[in-house]
PDB file of C-alpha atoms and ligand atoms in Angstrom:
ATOM      1  CA  UNK A   6      47.704  17.837  81.356  1.00  0.00           C
ATOM      2  CA  UNK A   7      46.485  15.174  78.741  1.00  0.00           C
ATOM      3  CA  UNK A   8      44.369  12.198  80.608  1.00  0.00           C
ATOM      4  CA  UNK A   9      46.587   9.382  80.274  1.00  0.00           C
ATOM      5  CA  UNK A  10      49.386  12.074  82.504  1.00  0.00           C
ATOM      6  CA  UNK A  11      45.447  13.269  84.524  1.00  0.00           C
ATOM      7  CA  UNK A  12      44.509   9.057  84.734  1.00  0.00           C
ATOM      8  CA  UNK A  13      48.102   8.094  85.830  1.00  0.00           C
ATOM      9  CA  UNK A  14      48.522  11.089  88.797  1.00  0.00           C
ATOM     10  CA  UNK A  15      44.945  10.199  89.907  1.00  0.00           C
ATOM     11  CA  UNK A  16      46.214   6.543  90.607  1.00  0.00           C
ATOM     12  CA  UNK A  17      48.925   7.832  92.797  1.00  0.00           C
ATOM     13  CA  UNK A  18      47.215  10.083  94.334  1.00  0.00           C
ATOM     14  CA  UNK A  19      44.554   7.619  95.259  1.00  0.00           C
ATOM     15  CA  UNK A  20      47.369   5.004  96.297  1.00  0.00           C
ATOM     16  CA  UNK A  21      49.005   7.005  98.589  1.00  0.00           C
ATOM     17  CA  UNK A  22      45.842   8.284 100.391  1.00  0.00           C
ATOM     18  CA  UNK A  23      44.503   4.763 100.199  1.00  0.00           C
ATOM     19  CA  UNK A  24      48.299   3.866 102.354  1.00  0.00           C
ATOM     20  CA  UNK A  25      48.733   6.079 104.889  1.00  0.00           C
ATOM     21  CA  UNK A  26      45.015   7.652 105.707  1.00  0.00           C
ATOM     22  CA  UNK A  27      42.176   5.047 105.206  1.00  0.00           C
ATOM     23  CA  UNK A  28      45.484   1.867 106.078  1.00  0.00           C
ATOM     24  CA  UNK A  29      44.466   3.449 109.577  1.00  0.00           C
ATOM     25  CA  UNK A  30      40.453   3.006 108.876  1.00  0.00           C
ATOM     26  CA  UNK A  31      40.057   0.293 106.985  1.00  0.00           C
ATOM     27  CA  UNK A  32      42.393  -2.091 106.080  1.00  0.00           C
ATOM     28  CA  UNK A  33      40.874  -4.009 104.011  1.00  0.00           C
ATOM     29  CA  UNK A  34      37.482  -3.597 101.486  1.00  0.00           C
ATOM     30  CA  UNK A  35      36.634  -7.628 102.124  1.00  0.00           C
ATOM     31  CA  UNK A  36      36.138  -6.972 106.052  1.00  0.00           C
ATOM     32  CA  UNK A  37      32.645  -4.461 104.565  1.00  0.00           C
ATOM     33  CA  UNK A  38      29.482  -5.985 104.778  1.00  0.00           C
ATOM     34  CA  UNK A  39      27.391  -3.614 103.783  1.00  0.00           C
ATOM     35  CA  UNK A  40      22.884  -3.410 103.340  1.00  0.00           C
ATOM     36  CA  UNK A  41      20.550  -0.179 102.998  1.00  0.00           C
ATOM     37  CA  UNK A  42      17.816   0.393 105.160  1.00  0.00           C
ATOM     38  CA  UNK A  43      15.237   2.815 105.433  1.00  0.00           C
ATOM     39  CA  UNK A  44      16.587   4.196 102.248  1.00  0.00           C
ATOM     40  CA  UNK A  45      20.555   4.446 104.201  1.00  0.00           C
ATOM     41  CA  UNK A  46      23.650   2.728 103.298  1.00  0.00           C
ATOM     42  CA  UNK A  47      25.502   0.680 107.141  1.00  0.00           C
ATOM     43  CA  UNK A  48      28.192  -0.648 106.725  1.00  0.00           C
ATOM     44  CA  UNK A  49      29.332  -3.930 108.695  1.00  0.00           C
ATOM     45  CA  UNK A  50      33.348  -3.381 109.538  1.00  0.00           C
ATOM     46  CA  UNK A  51      34.679  -7.246 110.605  1.00  0.00           C
ATOM     47  CA  UNK A  52      38.162  -5.072 111.823  1.00  0.00           C
ATOM     48  CA  UNK A  53      38.581  -4.151 115.828  1.00  0.00           C
ATOM     49  CA  UNK A  54      38.378  -1.071 116.656  1.00  0.00           C
ATOM     50  CA  UNK A  55      38.525   1.111 120.208  1.00  0.00           C
ATOM     51  CA  UNK A  56      35.739   2.992 120.789  1.00  0.00           C
ATOM     52  CA  UNK A  57      36.734   6.910 119.615  1.00  0.00           C
ATOM     53  CA  UNK A  58      39.077   5.196 116.971  1.00  0.00           C
ATOM     54  CA  UNK A  59      36.261   3.553 115.023  1.00  0.00           C
ATOM     55  CA  UNK A  60      33.949   6.779 116.024  1.00  0.00           C
ATOM     56  CA  UNK A  61      36.673   8.806 113.184  1.00  0.00           C
ATOM     57  CA  UNK A  62      36.714   5.469 110.914  1.00  0.00           C
ATOM     58  CA  UNK A  63      33.388   6.274 110.833  1.00  0.00           C
ATOM     59  CA  UNK A  64      33.266  10.437 110.055  1.00  0.00           C
ATOM     60  CA  UNK A  65      36.116   8.807 107.488  1.00  0.00           C
ATOM     61  CA  UNK A  66      33.612   7.278 105.558  1.00  0.00           C
ATOM     62  CA  UNK A  67      30.906   9.886 105.103  1.00  0.00           C
ATOM     63  CA  UNK A  68      28.854   8.345 108.114  1.00  0.00           C
ATOM     64  CA  UNK A  69      29.379   8.148 112.640  1.00  0.00           C
ATOM     65  CA  UNK A  70      28.980   4.850 114.932  1.00  0.00           C
ATOM     66  CA  UNK A  71      25.495   3.693 114.319  1.00  0.00           C
ATOM     67  CA  UNK A  72      22.299   5.756 116.101  1.00  0.00           C
ATOM     68  CA  UNK A  73      20.611   3.055 117.019  1.00  0.00           C
ATOM     69  CA  UNK A  74      16.648   5.519 117.371  1.00  0.00           C
ATOM     70  CA  UNK A  75      13.622   2.548 116.894  1.00  0.00           C
ATOM     71  CA  UNK A  76      12.809  -0.946 117.383  1.00  0.00           C
ATOM     72  CA  UNK A  77      12.674  -1.897 113.725  1.00  0.00           C
ATOM     73  CA  UNK A  78      16.587  -0.050 112.857  1.00  0.00           C
ATOM     74  CA  UNK A  79      17.529  -2.988 116.350  1.00  0.00           C
ATOM     75  CA  UNK A  80      15.743  -5.020 114.544  1.00  0.00           C
ATOM     76  CA  UNK A  81      17.584  -4.028 110.486  1.00  0.00           C
ATOM     77  CA  UNK A  82      20.362  -4.213 111.679  1.00  0.00           C
ATOM     78  CA  UNK A  83      20.486  -6.822 114.293  1.00  0.00           C
ATOM     79  CA  UNK A  84      19.519  -9.459 112.063  1.00  0.00           C
ATOM     80  CA  UNK A  85      22.042  -7.986 108.921  1.00  0.00           C
ATOM     81  CA  UNK A  86      24.972  -8.140 112.106  1.00  0.00           C
ATOM     82  CA  UNK A  87      23.920 -11.820 112.049  1.00  0.00           C
ATOM     83  CA  UNK A  88      24.081 -11.980 107.987  1.00  0.00           C
ATOM     84  CA  UNK A  89      27.657 -10.687 107.844  1.00  0.00           C
ATOM     85  CA  UNK A  90      29.865 -13.212 108.266  1.00  0.00           C
ATOM     86  CA  UNK A  91      31.228 -12.341 112.268  1.00  0.00           C
ATOM     87  CA  UNK A  92      32.909 -14.870 114.007  1.00  0.00           C
ATOM     88  CA  UNK A  93      31.847 -14.560 117.306  1.00  0.00           C
ATOM     89  CA  UNK A  94      36.095 -14.820 119.293  1.00  0.00           C
ATOM     90  CA  UNK A  95      37.189 -12.284 116.889  1.00  0.00           C
ATOM     91  CA  UNK A  96      34.641  -9.513 118.663  1.00  0.00           C
ATOM     92  CA  UNK A  97      35.356  -9.824 122.748  1.00  0.00           C
ATOM     93  CA  UNK A  98      34.696  -7.380 125.579  1.00  0.00           C
ATOM     94  CA  UNK A  99      36.312  -9.390 128.711  1.00  0.00           C
ATOM     95  CA  UNK A 100      34.513  -6.903 130.560  1.00  0.00           C
ATOM     96  CA  UNK A 101      30.848  -7.522 128.744  1.00  0.00           C
ATOM     97  CA  UNK A 102      30.456 -11.043 130.423  1.00  0.00           C
ATOM     98  CA  UNK A 103      33.679 -12.327 128.294  1.00  0.00           C
ATOM     99  CA  UNK A 104      30.567 -12.292 125.270  1.00  0.00           C
ATOM    100  CA  UNK A 105      30.759 -10.093 122.144  1.00  0.00           C
ATOM    101  CA  UNK A 106      30.069  -6.879 120.687  1.00  0.00           C
ATOM    102  CA  UNK A 107      29.971  -4.330 117.568  1.00  0.00           C
ATOM    103  CA  UNK A 108      30.559  -0.657 118.440  1.00  0.00           C
ATOM    104  CA  UNK A 109      27.211   1.601 118.342  1.00  0.00           C
ATOM    105  CA  UNK A 110      27.451   5.676 118.822  1.00  0.00           C
ATOM    106  CA  UNK A 111      26.889   5.994 122.131  1.00  0.00           C
ATOM    107  CA  UNK A 112      28.356   7.225 124.532  1.00  0.00           C
ATOM    108  CA  UNK A 113      28.983   8.574 128.394  1.00  0.00           C
ATOM    109  CA  UNK A 114      33.012   9.094 128.124  1.00  0.00           C
ATOM    110  CA  UNK A 115      31.901  13.182 128.858  1.00  0.00           C
ATOM    111  CA  UNK A 116      28.979  12.797 132.334  1.00  0.00           C
ATOM    112  CA  UNK A 117      29.181  10.051 134.023  1.00  0.00           C
ATOM    113  CA  UNK A 118      25.486   8.313 133.435  1.00  0.00           C
ATOM    114  CA  UNK A 119      24.351  10.960 130.831  1.00  0.00           C
ATOM    115  CA  UNK A 120      24.868   8.307 127.713  1.00  0.00           C
ATOM    116  CA  UNK A 121      24.424  10.206 124.827  1.00  0.00           C
ATOM    117  CA  UNK A 122      24.380   9.470 121.189  1.00  0.00           C
ATOM    118  CA  UNK A 123      27.752  10.799 120.243  1.00  0.00           C
ATOM    119  CA  UNK A 124      28.797   8.448 116.886  1.00  0.00           C
ATOM    120  CA  UNK A 125      30.863  11.791 114.983  1.00  0.00           C
ATOM    121  CA  UNK A 126      33.222  11.341 118.791  1.00  0.00           C
ATOM    122  CA  UNK A 127      32.502  15.270 119.037  1.00  0.00           C
ATOM    123  CA  UNK A 128      31.357  14.287 123.315  1.00  0.00           C
ATOM    124  CA  UNK A 129      27.985  16.445 121.787  1.00  0.00           C
ATOM    125  CA  UNK A 130      25.094  14.604 120.516  1.00  0.00           C
ATOM    126  CA  UNK A 131      21.412  14.150 122.302  1.00  0.00           C
ATOM    127  CA  UNK A 132      21.316  12.000 125.414  1.00  0.00           C
ATOM    128  CA  UNK A 133      18.781   8.381 125.261  1.00  0.00           C
ATOM    129  CA  UNK A 134      19.183   8.012 128.862  1.00  0.00           C
ATOM    130  CA  UNK A 135      20.840   8.986 132.605  1.00  0.00           C
ATOM    131  CA  UNK A 136      22.062   6.649 134.713  1.00  0.00           C
ATOM    132  CA  UNK A 137      22.191   3.073 135.256  1.00  0.00           C
ATOM    133  CA  UNK A 138      20.486   0.080 135.225  1.00  0.00           C
ATOM    134  CA  UNK A 139      17.903   2.577 137.620  1.00  0.00           C
ATOM    135  CA  UNK A 140      17.402   5.116 135.579  1.00  0.00           C
ATOM    136  CA  UNK A 141      15.722   6.179 132.145  1.00  0.00           C
ATOM    137  CA  UNK A 142      15.267   6.903 128.725  1.00  0.00           C
ATOM    138  CA  UNK A 143      15.708  11.156 128.216  1.00  0.00           C
ATOM    139  CA  UNK A 144      12.363  12.274 126.458  1.00  0.00           C
ATOM    140  CA  UNK A 145      11.281   8.923 124.334  1.00  0.00           C
ATOM    141  CA  UNK A 146      14.287   8.570 122.891  1.00  0.00           C
ATOM    142  CA  UNK A 147      14.593   4.580 121.604  1.00  0.00           C
ATOM    143  CA  UNK A 148      16.842   1.662 123.397  1.00  0.00           C
ATOM    144  CA  UNK A 149      16.963  -1.873 124.234  1.00  0.00           C
ATOM    145  CA  UNK A 150      19.590  -2.087 126.749  1.00  0.00           C
ATOM    146  CA  UNK A 151      20.181  -5.977 129.098  1.00  0.00           C
ATOM    147  CA  UNK A 152      20.253  -5.246 132.834  1.00  0.00           C
ATOM    148  CA  UNK A 153      23.008  -2.316 131.945  1.00  0.00           C
ATOM    149  CA  UNK A 154      24.274  -0.033 131.818  1.00  0.00           C
ATOM    150  CA  UNK A 155      26.290  -0.414 135.545  1.00  0.00           C
ATOM    151  CA  UNK A 156      29.549   0.864 134.672  1.00  0.00           C
ATOM    152  CA  UNK A 157      31.118  -2.257 136.249  1.00  0.00           C
ATOM    153  CA  UNK A 158      34.843  -0.821 136.895  1.00  0.00           C
ATOM    154  CA  UNK A 159      34.772   2.231 134.763  1.00  0.00           C
ATOM    155  CA  UNK A 160      32.182   1.519 130.950  1.00  0.00           C
ATOM    156  CA  UNK A 161      31.485   4.097 129.479  1.00  0.00           C
ATOM    157  CA  UNK A 162      30.921   3.380 125.876  1.00  0.00           C
ATOM    158  CA  UNK A 163      27.909   1.608 123.677  1.00  0.00           C
ATOM    159  CA  UNK A 164      28.000  -2.248 122.195  1.00  0.00           C
ATOM    160  CA  UNK A 165      25.359  -4.289 121.197  1.00  0.00           C
ATOM    161  CA  UNK A 166      25.680  -7.467 120.964  1.00  0.00           C
ATOM    162  CA  UNK A 167      26.371 -10.841 119.498  1.00  0.00           C
ATOM    163  CA  UNK A 168      26.516 -13.317 121.866  1.00  0.00           C
ATOM    164  CA  UNK A 169      24.150 -13.395 125.586  1.00  0.00           C
ATOM    165  CA  UNK A 170      26.199 -12.400 128.711  1.00  0.00           C
ATOM    166  CA  UNK A 171      24.735 -13.500 131.898  1.00  0.00           C
ATOM    167  CA  UNK A 172      22.983  -9.578 132.206  1.00  0.00           C
ATOM    168  CA  UNK A 173      21.380  -9.922 128.472  1.00  0.00           C
ATOM    169  CA  UNK A 174      21.004 -11.334 125.247  1.00  0.00           C
ATOM    170  CA  UNK A 175      21.477 -11.483 122.532  1.00  0.00           C
ATOM    171  CA  UNK A 176      20.518  -8.098 120.469  1.00  0.00           C
ATOM    172  CA  UNK A 177      20.509  -5.972 123.660  1.00  0.00           C
ATOM    173  CA  UNK A 178      22.862  -3.095 125.339  1.00  0.00           C
ATOM    174  CA  UNK A 179      25.592  -2.973 127.359  1.00  0.00           C
ATOM    175  CA  UNK A 180      27.869  -0.812 128.316  1.00  0.00           C
ATOM    176  CA  UNK A 181      31.621  -2.082 128.038  1.00  0.00           C
ATOM    177  CA  UNK A 182      35.286  -0.134 129.037  1.00  0.00           C
ATOM    178  CA  UNK A 183      35.348   2.526 125.318  1.00  0.00           C
ATOM    179  CA  UNK A 184      39.478   0.928 125.112  1.00  0.00           C
ATOM    180  CA  UNK A 185      38.112  -2.840 124.555  1.00  0.00           C
ATOM    181  CA  UNK A 186      39.164  -3.355 120.035  1.00  0.00           C
ATOM    182  CA  UNK A 187      35.563  -4.473 119.174  1.00  0.00           C
ATOM    183  CA  UNK A 188      33.847  -4.339 114.890  1.00  0.00           C
ATOM    184  CA  UNK A 189      31.644  -1.577 114.537  1.00  0.00           C
ATOM    185  CA  UNK A 190      28.431  -0.593 112.307  1.00  0.00           C
ATOM    186  CA  UNK A 191      28.230   2.319 110.169  1.00  0.00           C
ATOM    187  CA  UNK A 192      25.521   4.473 109.760  1.00  0.00           C
ATOM    188  CA  UNK A 193      25.418   6.714 106.547  1.00  0.00           C
ATOM    189  CA  UNK A 194      28.178   5.925 104.794  1.00  0.00           C
ATOM    190  CA  UNK A 195      29.644   7.433 101.290  1.00  0.00           C
ATOM    191  CA  UNK A 196      29.314   5.258  98.699  1.00  0.00           C
ATOM    192  CA  UNK A 197      32.630   5.048  98.098  1.00  0.00           C
ATOM    193  CA  UNK A 198      32.246   3.352  94.393  1.00  0.00           C
ATOM    194  CA  UNK A 199      33.528   6.757  92.730  1.00  0.00           C
ATOM    195  CA  UNK A 200      36.443   6.408  93.716  1.00  0.00           C
ATOM    196  CA  UNK A 201      37.284   3.335  91.061  1.00  0.00           C
ATOM    197  CA  UNK A 202      35.782   5.552  89.188  1.00  0.00           C
ATOM    198  CA  UNK A 203      38.594   7.735  87.299  1.00  0.00           C
ATOM    199  CA  UNK A 204      36.054   9.547  84.461  1.00  0.00           C
ATOM    200  CA  UNK A 205      33.475  10.092  87.960  1.00  0.00           C
ATOM    201  CA  UNK A 206      37.154  12.006  89.766  1.00  0.00           C
ATOM    202  CA  UNK A 207      35.717  16.635  89.696  1.00  0.00           C
ATOM    203  CA  UNK A 208      38.937  18.941  88.890  1.00  0.00           C
ATOM    204  CA  UNK A 209      39.200  20.104  92.659  1.00  0.00           C
ATOM    205  CA  UNK A 210      41.989  21.639  93.047  1.00  0.00           C
ATOM    206  CA  UNK A 211      43.651  23.186  96.311  1.00  0.00           C
ATOM    207  CA  UNK A 212      46.190  26.448  96.358  1.00  0.00           C
ATOM    208  CA  UNK A 213      48.758  27.487  97.844  1.00  0.00           C
ATOM    209  CA  UNK A 214      49.592  23.534  98.905  1.00  0.00           C
ATOM    210  CA  UNK A 215      52.163  23.656 100.977  1.00  0.00           C
ATOM    211  CA  UNK A 216      50.669  26.766 102.820  1.00  0.00           C
ATOM    212  CA  UNK A 217      50.785  28.608 105.614  1.00  0.00           C
ATOM    213  CA  UNK A 218      46.530  28.049 106.519  1.00  0.00           C
ATOM    214  CA  UNK A 219      44.414  29.700 104.247  1.00  0.00           C
ATOM    215  CA  UNK A 220      43.751  28.208 100.846  1.00  0.00           C
ATOM    216  CA  UNK A 221      41.788  27.970  98.695  1.00  0.00           C
ATOM    217  CA  UNK A 222      39.838  25.353  96.842  1.00  0.00           C
ATOM    218  CA  UNK A 223      38.561  25.920  93.719  1.00  0.00           C
ATOM    219  CA  UNK A 224      35.921  23.853  92.200  1.00  0.00           C
ATOM    220  CA  UNK A 225      34.364  22.765  88.639  1.00  0.00           C
ATOM    221  CA  UNK A 226      31.269  24.234  86.940  1.00  0.00           C
ATOM    222  CA  UNK A 227      29.665  21.399  87.314  1.00  0.00           C
ATOM    223  CA  UNK A 228      29.453  21.141  91.222  1.00  0.00           C
ATOM    224  CA  UNK A 229      28.140  25.103  91.156  1.00  0.00           C
ATOM    225  CA  UNK A 230      25.431  26.446  93.326  1.00  0.00           C
ATOM    226  CA  UNK A 231      24.726  22.208  94.694  1.00  0.00           C
ATOM    227  CA  UNK A 232      24.282  22.684  98.040  1.00  0.00           C
ATOM    228  CA  UNK A 233      25.140  18.606  98.296  1.00  0.00           C
ATOM    229  CA  UNK A 234      28.588  19.072  97.585  1.00  0.00           C
ATOM    230  CA  UNK A 235      30.942  19.015 101.292  1.00  0.00           C
ATOM    231  CA  UNK A 236      34.962  19.053 101.935  1.00  0.00           C
ATOM    232  CA  UNK A 237      35.787  16.825 104.211  1.00  0.00           C
ATOM    233  CA  UNK A 238      39.032  17.714 106.043  1.00  0.00           C
ATOM    234  CA  UNK A 239      40.970  14.904 108.144  1.00  0.00           C
ATOM    235  CA  UNK A 240      43.986  15.193 110.127  1.00  0.00           C
ATOM    236  CA  UNK A 241      46.623  11.888 109.682  1.00  0.00           C
ATOM    237  CA  UNK A 242      45.151  10.134 112.421  1.00  0.00           C
ATOM    238  CA  UNK A 243      41.678   9.889 110.494  1.00  0.00           C
ATOM    239  CA  UNK A 244      40.047  12.571 112.754  1.00  0.00           C
ATOM    240  CA  UNK A 245      37.749  14.878 111.664  1.00  0.00           C
ATOM    241  CA  UNK A 246      39.104  17.980 111.800  1.00  0.00           C
ATOM    242  CA  UNK A 247      36.220  20.241 109.643  1.00  0.00           C
ATOM    243  CA  UNK A 248      33.583  20.233 107.772  1.00  0.00           C
ATOM    244  CA  UNK A 249      32.241  22.927 105.183  1.00  0.00           C
ATOM    245  CA  UNK A 250      29.105  23.141 102.397  1.00  0.00           C
ATOM    246  CA  UNK A 251      30.416  24.469  98.615  1.00  0.00           C
ATOM    247  CA  UNK A 252      28.144  26.922  97.453  1.00  0.00           C
ATOM    248  CA  UNK A 253      30.536  29.174  95.184  1.00  0.00           C
ATOM    249  CA  UNK A 254      32.828  27.763  92.246  1.00  0.00           C
ATOM    250  CA  UNK A 255      35.693  28.631  94.959  1.00  0.00           C
ATOM    251  CA  UNK A 256      36.513  28.724  98.447  1.00  0.00           C
ATOM    252  CA  UNK A 257      38.059  29.398 101.297  1.00  0.00           C
ATOM    253  CA  UNK A 258      39.498  26.903 103.614  1.00  0.00           C
ATOM    254  CA  UNK A 259      41.311  28.553 107.020  1.00  0.00           C
ATOM    255  CA  UNK A 260      43.819  26.015 109.225  1.00  0.00           C
ATOM    256  CA  UNK A 261      44.903  28.624 110.144  1.00  0.00           C
ATOM    257  CA  UNK A 262      43.998  26.697 113.869  1.00  0.00           C
ATOM    258  CA  UNK A 263      45.588  23.714 113.146  1.00  0.00           C
ATOM    259  CA  UNK A 264      49.060  22.009 114.138  1.00  0.00           C
ATOM    260  CA  UNK A 265      51.698  21.333 111.195  1.00  0.00           C
ATOM    261  CA  UNK A 266      51.541  18.932 108.831  1.00  0.00           C
ATOM    262  CA  UNK A 267      49.892  16.617 106.089  1.00  0.00           C
ATOM    263  CA  UNK A 268      46.369  17.145 105.304  1.00  0.00           C
ATOM    264  CA  UNK A 269      43.799  15.926 103.450  1.00  0.00           C
ATOM    265  CA  UNK A 270      40.902  16.725 101.717  1.00  0.00           C
ATOM    266  CA  UNK A 271      37.557  14.545 100.463  1.00  0.00           C
ATOM    267  CA  UNK A 272      34.984  16.777  97.893  1.00  0.00           C
ATOM    268  CA  UNK A 273      32.270  14.912  98.682  1.00  0.00           C
ATOM    269  CA  UNK A 274      29.309  15.106  96.549  1.00  0.00           C
ATOM    270  CA  UNK A 275      26.125  13.196  95.993  1.00  0.00           C
ATOM    271  CA  UNK A 276      26.613  10.885  98.543  1.00  0.00           C
ATOM    272  CA  UNK A 277      30.053   9.772  96.448  1.00  0.00           C
ATOM    273  CA  UNK A 278      33.692  10.858  98.150  1.00  0.00           C
ATOM    274  CA  UNK A 279      34.113  12.513  93.782  1.00  0.00           C
ATOM    275  CA  UNK A 280      37.451  13.753  94.691  1.00  0.00           C
ATOM    276  CA  UNK A 281      41.681  13.211  96.896  1.00  0.00           C
ATOM    277  CA  UNK A 282      43.239  15.362  98.078  1.00  0.00           C
ATOM    278  CA  UNK A 283      46.114  16.057 100.448  1.00  0.00           C
ATOM    279  CA  UNK A 284      47.154  19.236 101.840  1.00  0.00           C
ATOM    280  CA  UNK A 285      50.723  21.018 104.100  1.00  0.00           C
ATOM    281  CA  UNK A 286      49.950  23.530 106.061  1.00  0.00           C
ATOM    282  CA  UNK A 287      53.636  24.918 106.956  1.00  0.00           C
ATOM    283  CA  UNK A 288      52.442  27.702 109.471  1.00  0.00           C
TER     284      UNK A 288
HETATM  285 CA1   CA B 319      19.615   5.857 113.646  1.00  0.00          CA
HETATM  286 CA1   CA B 320      29.783   4.818 132.630  1.00  0.00          CA
HETATM  287 CA1   CA B 321      27.549  -3.191 130.953  1.00  0.00          CA
END
């Protein structure tokens, strides 16, 4: 394939990808505020999503909803939340004293009172708190609740307060309903810049396409053997359905357990998205 054709094809695929999967995640890069803490890339996303949609979006961007593990991380995140150009009235949880919040990666959705760090929305993760205000931390893990959690009318997701509420102050945590549509904070997001540099793109083939479940994925020589290469598979809703580490030039991808439809493949190398592909599953 000549270079110009390859270049054009790349942009067609990229435009198509942006218009479908990414459109359901972040609609404009101008709504993304980036920062680094302790060598890790964070993003504050100024778009409103339910807790689960926000977590799915975090995974699609290569990370997870932020999990705060220390006072230093709390302080750094809250500092940047205040630098991120957030208009408080755009990210309000009515059941959280009508104050403003951003999603963090904690919830007690799976089991009431068992607060876990579940920033990838897998339903599992380390537990950091047990019970309501009368409860306590688990395993000495960090927490920064206000006079919370109180499970008021059934609250199962963790909000970082941007403004004060009757039971706490800005910066502290509150449990609010997971269906609130709030801004959110992603930890360990990929650096997506490679997508706009076609010369950095990696050749990446998945076949047969369409296929009935077993796909072969072929990678070029230059990432052969590097254990940092990852293939991620997303469904049309942006939910991560599979993630595999690439250690061989030719890899097999088994989607036989999934429903028919279109899936997106992301090839990640060196914490950068190097290629995207779409495959059709037709059993
Ligand atoms: Ca963290
Ligand atoms: Ca709860
Ligand atoms: Ca609460």
